[in-house]
Amino acid sequence: MRLRSPTLSPLSVLVAAGLAAGSAPAFAAGADAPANTVVSSSNVAASTLDAVVVTGSRTSNRTVKNSSTPIDVISAEDLASTGQANLLEALQRSLPSLSQIGGYQSDQESLIRGYQLRNLSPGYTLVLVNGKRRNASAYVSGANGGGYPGHAWADLALIPVSAIDRIEVLRDGASAVYGSDAITGVINVILKSQAQGGDVSVESGQSIDGDGSRTSVRANIGLPWGQDGFINLSGESTRQHHAIRTRRYIDGYLSYPAVDADGNLVALRPNNQLPAGATPNPAEAGRDAEANTILSSPSYALRSFALNAAHGIGEDAQFYATATASDRTAQAIQNFRLPATIFGTYNAPSVLNVWPDGFLPVLETKEQQYTGTAGIKGQWGGWDYDASLTGNRNTVRTYTRDSANFSLDYPGAPTDFYDGKLDYQQGIANLDLRRGFDVAAFASPLEVSAGAEYQHERYERGAGQWESYTGFGAAAFVGYSTADAVEATRNSKAVYAGAATNVTSRWYLDAAARWEDHSDFGSVSTGRLTTRFDFTDTFGIRATVSNGFHAPSLGAQFYQATGSCPCGTTLVAQVSSPAALALGATPLQPEKANNYSLGVTWDPSPALHVALDAYQIDIRGQLGQSSQIGYNAQDPERITDNSGTVLSAAQKNTIDALLGTAGISILSGDAFYASYFTNVGDTRTRGLELTVEANQETGWGKLRWSYAANVGRTTIREVRDIPEVLQGLPNINLLTRSSEYALRFRTPAYTQVAGLGWQNGRWRSNVDFTYYGPIKRLNNGVEYKQPPVLVTNLSGSVELGSGWSAALGINNAFDKRTRKVPEHARSASDVASIETTWDTGDVLSTIGTFWYGRVNYRF
């Protein structure tokens, strides 16, 4: 029997949280604790409202309460109390403005997960570690149905939670401060810096179905380094197993090739229907209706390490260094290859001899991530300076396990394939300067900042073994071919300046400007003006206007992928290749943005904080992917394009002429389609964000209330014209209906997060709710909506004494799971083959309720 959670409207959740917060008397739970103090992982987290924040401004005296931009601070204990496997999942539980992508995942994107801040691409969110840029993944979205064509993002799941002191999330554009990628905001990971003590924890749990088990071991220790330094070390190991969920075939759906009157195997008809004069294969009696387990959650083994250290140099300088290293091996189950498909679609009897009952391929990635920064900061000539060198590298090697290449003869051909590697390296040299000047006209010193930065990038895509890409390639994931392999580099340089002051005791003003020049696409200038005015000691208004940009990554500029199947050959052509240029491609340009935000803050007591912010983000030149251009000549009497539209002789000749200039010809009986990355159009995203935090002390314990909500909407303002050379062809566009839905409706219309923490002596507990609003979906060309859903999480802990503590928790207590696609929106092939079509774009996962326990020792 499964418990069912009550149905709450978004208004009722908002009102309940607001009334609870408004009734809280003044109480500041640990507000004066030092920032690097480590509290029990299940503690009622101390208020972070008075914490000095270092993200989004080069000044040094702003807090969450008086910041001129919306900033969230999530403490180490907040992260641990979620009971999540990694940083990405923990942040999703804490911030309604940040959502982990539920759907639109390609094969690799199920392992290298993206996230959305303010409902936009993860490529628009910059990730920092101790204020220094962390690199994006070597993986670029685009192949196999990737959701963000041409975009790459930093993988938050690779950062060890045990190393984190706090997370600062800036929800506003900051390209003028940090450069490319900071269109929607910045996630700054601040590492622990204590010079003594530490902790060790072991956490383990599994799903309510008894699978998907996960065990994490985390450790941290602080050591003194001389009289004024520290070395802080952290390590983490997590093993997550598959939570198996089947895609069950309907009764009567044929899995094996049929048998004709002479006893020979014959191919099935479309949707695996029995051909005339044939009988079902006797093997059907023993078929496994639950053989397809592609809906199962990925499994992985992750090991990560972090170092944070500093040591004084004389009286006015300090050496510092940070480093993180991660190694992850992850597997994602792919679609089951039926015997009927092996025999009929691919005509591969030798493969069927090896796998008479079909086979289940598994995609595996082996990923290494390394980051390191070393620098010196101090004072010289009245200026504060910070000079640093940063090196980042991400390498992803991909394998297809337990699979076959239908073009090869078996036995003897490989069943495991090395598909190739992606490698991205980044080196950064940075100098920051800051000084305060007393100006009589201003109420506080004028803080002037300036700096310069140089960046070198290198990208490589290396070919896999030849069996992984020759012919049809490895089933489930075709390897990178030698024709698609590439090495590329670029350099960029930047200078920037800023100034901030309190013009009056109540009016704060901060301005920043930045100029960057890239060796491939040229220069970009950005600026930002942010201000805050406090009408009273408890009520203030804040506003920001800025422009920003997202540079096209090297991986996007040099992306190329070739695939082949019985339906033909598909090519995602490098944008500067002869094939792409022949089809009207132009060099990729930076995606540029204008950001506007306006907000109010209200602090009626030291224990209550309320903030409401409205924002608008206009993005020009959004990256996307062109239509598939080519035709199917497998039936010489009926030449069709990728949409199945019959082409006229003139249209066919146009395509032949265009591809011919690139040396490509489509032979009779063949099919070929090409596409490329391109800037497709302009979007506008508008939204509202509300945050409420309150602390309360009662006779039966201390309480911390929190509530946050995000409402956002993206619209398409303009779609670029298709290239002139393609305008005479049918079904050519830069933004299909499915692409529009992927761009606009990945996240719910609104998201709300509410929580209550309680502490009384050595006992602590937390309950939090995430209320996902309706989410619009498109399947088989049919639009539908998934209704709102409430997810509830519970946890509690107890201090056992002598440094020991224990915790128990239940995530998704009422077992909310991935929901069904309505019957009217299912495709004919799905209806003919499987019992249920699950909404892989849902915000819910397939795992359901997950319980866990944790033992922690602090010393």
PDB file of N, CA and C in Angstrom, residues 633-670:
ATOM      1  N   ALA A 633      16.437   8.042 -51.172  1.00  0.00           N
ATOM      2  CA  ALA A 633      16.320   7.501 -52.534  1.00  0.00           C
ATOM      3  C   ALA A 633      16.256   5.981 -52.524  1.00  0.00           C
ATOM      4  N   GLN A 634      15.837   5.394 -51.379  1.00  0.00           N
ATOM      5  CA  GLN A 634      15.743   3.944 -51.305  1.00  0.00           C
ATOM      6  C   GLN A 634      14.639   3.407 -52.203  1.00  0.00           C
ATOM      7  N   ASP A 635      13.631   4.248 -52.446  1.00  0.00           N
ATOM      8  CA  ASP A 635      12.602   3.925 -53.438  1.00  0.00           C
ATOM      9  C   ASP A 635      12.759   4.921 -54.581  1.00  0.00           C
ATOM     10  N   PRO A 636      13.410   4.549 -55.672  1.00  0.00           N
ATOM     11  CA  PRO A 636      13.694   5.505 -56.756  1.00  0.00           C
ATOM     12  C   PRO A 636      12.441   6.158 -57.336  1.00  0.00           C
ATOM     13  N   GLU A 637      11.297   5.522 -57.149  1.00  0.00           N
ATOM     14  CA  GLU A 637      10.059   6.076 -57.685  1.00  0.00           C
ATOM     15  C   GLU A 637       9.427   7.116 -56.756  1.00  0.00           C
ATOM     16  N   ARG A 638       9.961   7.204 -55.528  1.00  0.00           N
ATOM     17  CA  ARG A 638       9.353   8.109 -54.550  1.00  0.00           C
ATOM     18  C   ARG A 638      10.456   8.727 -53.686  1.00  0.00           C
ATOM     19  N   ILE A 639      11.008   9.834 -54.131  1.00  0.00           N
ATOM     20  CA  ILE A 639      12.081  10.520 -53.415  1.00  0.00           C
ATOM     21  C   ILE A 639      11.456  11.432 -52.362  1.00  0.00           C
ATOM     22  N   THR A 640      11.796  11.206 -51.085  1.00  0.00           N
ATOM     23  CA  THR A 640      11.183  11.977 -49.993  1.00  0.00           C
ATOM     24  C   THR A 640      12.256  12.656 -49.142  1.00  0.00           C
ATOM     25  N   ASP A 641      11.855  13.753 -48.493  1.00  0.00           N
ATOM     26  CA  ASP A 641      12.769  14.410 -47.557  1.00  0.00           C
ATOM     27  C   ASP A 641      12.659  13.751 -46.186  1.00  0.00           C
ATOM     28  N   ASN A 642      13.321  14.330 -45.192  1.00  0.00           N
ATOM     29  CA  ASN A 642      13.368  13.718 -43.875  1.00  0.00           C
ATOM     30  C   ASN A 642      11.998  13.679 -43.195  1.00  0.00           C
ATOM     31  N   SER A 643      11.056  14.500 -43.659  1.00  0.00           N
ATOM     32  CA  SER A 643       9.707  14.510 -43.088  1.00  0.00           C
ATOM     33  C   SER A 643       8.746  13.604 -43.836  1.00  0.00           C
ATOM     34  N   GLY A 644       9.235  12.935 -44.862  1.00  0.00           N
ATOM     35  CA  GLY A 644       8.386  12.056 -45.650  1.00  0.00           C
ATOM     36  C   GLY A 644       7.670  12.745 -46.784  1.00  0.00           C
ATOM     37  N   THR A 645       7.951  14.022 -47.037  1.00  0.00           N
ATOM     38  CA  THR A 645       7.327  14.762 -48.137  1.00  0.00           C
ATOM     39  C   THR A 645       8.010  14.396 -49.453  1.00  0.00           C
ATOM     40  N   VAL A 646       7.193  14.085 -50.470  1.00  0.00           N
ATOM     41  CA  VAL A 646       7.735  13.740 -51.785  1.00  0.00           C
ATOM     42  C   VAL A 646       8.332  14.985 -52.432  1.00  0.00           C
ATOM     43  N   LEU A 647       9.570  14.868 -52.905  1.00  0.00           N
ATOM     44  CA  LEU A 647      10.256  15.996 -53.524  1.00  0.00           C
ATOM     45  C   LEU A 647      10.028  16.011 -55.024  1.00  0.00           C
ATOM     46  N   SER A 648       9.940  17.197 -55.572  1.00  0.00           N
ATOM     47  CA  SER A 648       9.874  17.337 -57.029  1.00  0.00           C
ATOM     48  C   SER A 648      11.278  17.112 -57.599  1.00  0.00           C
ATOM     49  N   ALA A 649      11.328  16.923 -58.900  1.00  0.00           N
ATOM     50  CA  ALA A 649      12.633  16.730 -59.548  1.00  0.00           C
ATOM     51  C   ALA A 649      13.525  17.952 -59.344  1.00  0.00           C
ATOM     52  N   ALA A 650      12.912  19.145 -59.385  1.00  0.00           N
ATOM     53  CA  ALA A 650      13.696  20.369 -59.215  1.00  0.00           C
ATOM     54  C   ALA A 650      14.257  20.454 -57.791  1.00  0.00           C
ATOM     55  N   GLN A 651      13.449  20.066 -56.806  1.00  0.00           N
ATOM     56  CA  GLN A 651      13.923  20.108 -55.418  1.00  0.00           C
ATOM     57  C   GLN A 651      15.043  19.092 -55.196  1.00  0.00           C
ATOM     58  N   LYS A 652      14.899  17.913 -55.780  1.00  0.00           N
ATOM     59  CA  LYS A 652      15.963  16.907 -55.674  1.00  0.00           C
ATOM     60  C   LYS A 652      17.244  17.424 -56.317  1.00  0.00           C
ATOM     61  N   ASN A 653      17.104  18.048 -57.475  1.00  0.00           N
ATOM     62  CA  ASN A 653      18.284  18.568 -58.170  1.00  0.00           C
ATOM     63  C   ASN A 653      18.960  19.679 -57.370  1.00  0.00           C
ATOM     64  N   THR A 654      18.156  20.482 -56.665  1.00  0.00           N
ATOM     65  CA  THR A 654      18.732  21.542 -55.820  1.00  0.00           C
ATOM     66  C   THR A 654      19.601  20.940 -54.727  1.00  0.00           C
ATOM     67  N   ILE A 655      19.075  19.903 -54.059  1.00  0.00           N
ATOM     68  CA  ILE A 655      19.842  19.251 -53.000  1.00  0.00           C
ATOM     69  C   ILE A 655      21.097  18.604 -53.572  1.00  0.00           C
ATOM     70  N   ASP A 656      20.969  17.936 -54.719  1.00  0.00           N
ATOM     71  CA  ASP A 656      22.134  17.313 -55.344  1.00  0.00           C
ATOM     72  C   ASP A 656      23.207  18.345 -55.661  1.00  0.00           C
ATOM     73  N   ALA A 657      22.775  19.495 -56.168  1.00  0.00           N
ATOM     74  CA  ALA A 657      23.733  20.534 -56.533  1.00  0.00           C
ATOM     75  C   ALA A 657      24.441  21.092 -55.303  1.00  0.00           C
ATOM     76  N   LEU A 658      23.685  21.323 -54.226  1.00  0.00           N
ATOM     77  CA  LEU A 658      24.287  21.863 -53.001  1.00  0.00           C
ATOM     78  C   LEU A 658      25.282  20.882 -52.400  1.00  0.00           C
ATOM     79  N   LEU A 659      24.858  19.626 -52.234  1.00  0.00           N
ATOM     80  CA  LEU A 659      25.755  18.633 -51.650  1.00  0.00           C
ATOM     81  C   LEU A 659      26.921  18.329 -52.575  1.00  0.00           C
ATOM     82  N   GLY A 660      26.688  18.430 -53.880  1.00  0.00           N
ATOM     83  CA  GLY A 660      27.749  18.153 -54.836  1.00  0.00           C
ATOM     84  C   GLY A 660      28.936  19.088 -54.693  1.00  0.00           C
ATOM     85  N   THR A 661      28.689  20.342 -54.287  1.00  0.00           N
ATOM     86  CA  THR A 661      29.807  21.279 -54.094  1.00  0.00           C
ATOM     87  C   THR A 661      30.692  20.849 -52.938  1.00  0.00           C
ATOM     88  N   ALA A 662      30.162  20.003 -52.033  1.00  0.00           N
ATOM     89  CA  ALA A 662      30.958  19.477 -50.920  1.00  0.00           C
ATOM     90  C   ALA A 662      31.462  18.071 -51.200  1.00  0.00           C
ATOM     91  N   GLY A 663      31.269  17.594 -52.442  1.00  0.00           N
ATOM     92  CA  GLY A 663      31.739  16.266 -52.805  1.00  0.00           C
ATOM     93  C   GLY A 663      30.875  15.140 -52.293  1.00  0.00           C
ATOM     94  N   ILE A 664      29.593  15.429 -51.996  1.00  0.00           N
ATOM     95  CA  ILE A 664      28.671  14.422 -51.479  1.00  0.00           C
ATOM     96  C   ILE A 664      27.611  14.129 -52.524  1.00  0.00           C
ATOM     97  N   SER A 665      27.386  12.859 -52.811  1.00  0.00           N
ATOM     98  CA  SER A 665      26.331  12.461 -53.735  1.00  0.00           C
ATOM     99  C   SER A 665      25.493  11.361 -53.089  1.00  0.00           C
ATOM    100  N   ILE A 666      24.186  11.425 -53.312  1.00  0.00           N
ATOM    101  CA  ILE A 666      23.261  10.436 -52.771  1.00  0.00           C
ATOM    102  C   ILE A 666      22.945   9.443 -53.880  1.00  0.00           C
ATOM    103  N   LEU A 667      23.335   8.191 -53.675  1.00  0.00           N
ATOM    104  CA  LEU A 667      23.146   7.169 -54.687  1.00  0.00           C
ATOM    105  C   LEU A 667      21.730   6.599 -54.625  1.00  0.00           C
ATOM    106  N   SER A 668      21.285   6.056 -55.733  1.00  0.00           N
ATOM    107  CA  SER A 668      19.991   5.394 -55.766  1.00  0.00           C
ATOM    108  C   SER A 668      20.001   4.225 -54.789  1.00  0.00           C
ATOM    109  N   GLY A 669      18.931   4.128 -53.992  1.00  0.00           N
ATOM    110  CA  GLY A 669      18.863   3.086 -52.982  1.00  0.00           C
ATOM    111  C   GLY A 669      19.460   3.492 -51.648  1.00  0.00           C
ATOM    112  N   ASP A 670      19.932   4.741 -51.572  1.00  0.00           N
ATOM    113  CA  ASP A 670      20.557   5.235 -50.346  1.00  0.00           C
ATOM    114  C   ASP A 670      19.732   6.391 -49.791  1.00  0.00           C
TER     115      ASP A 670
END
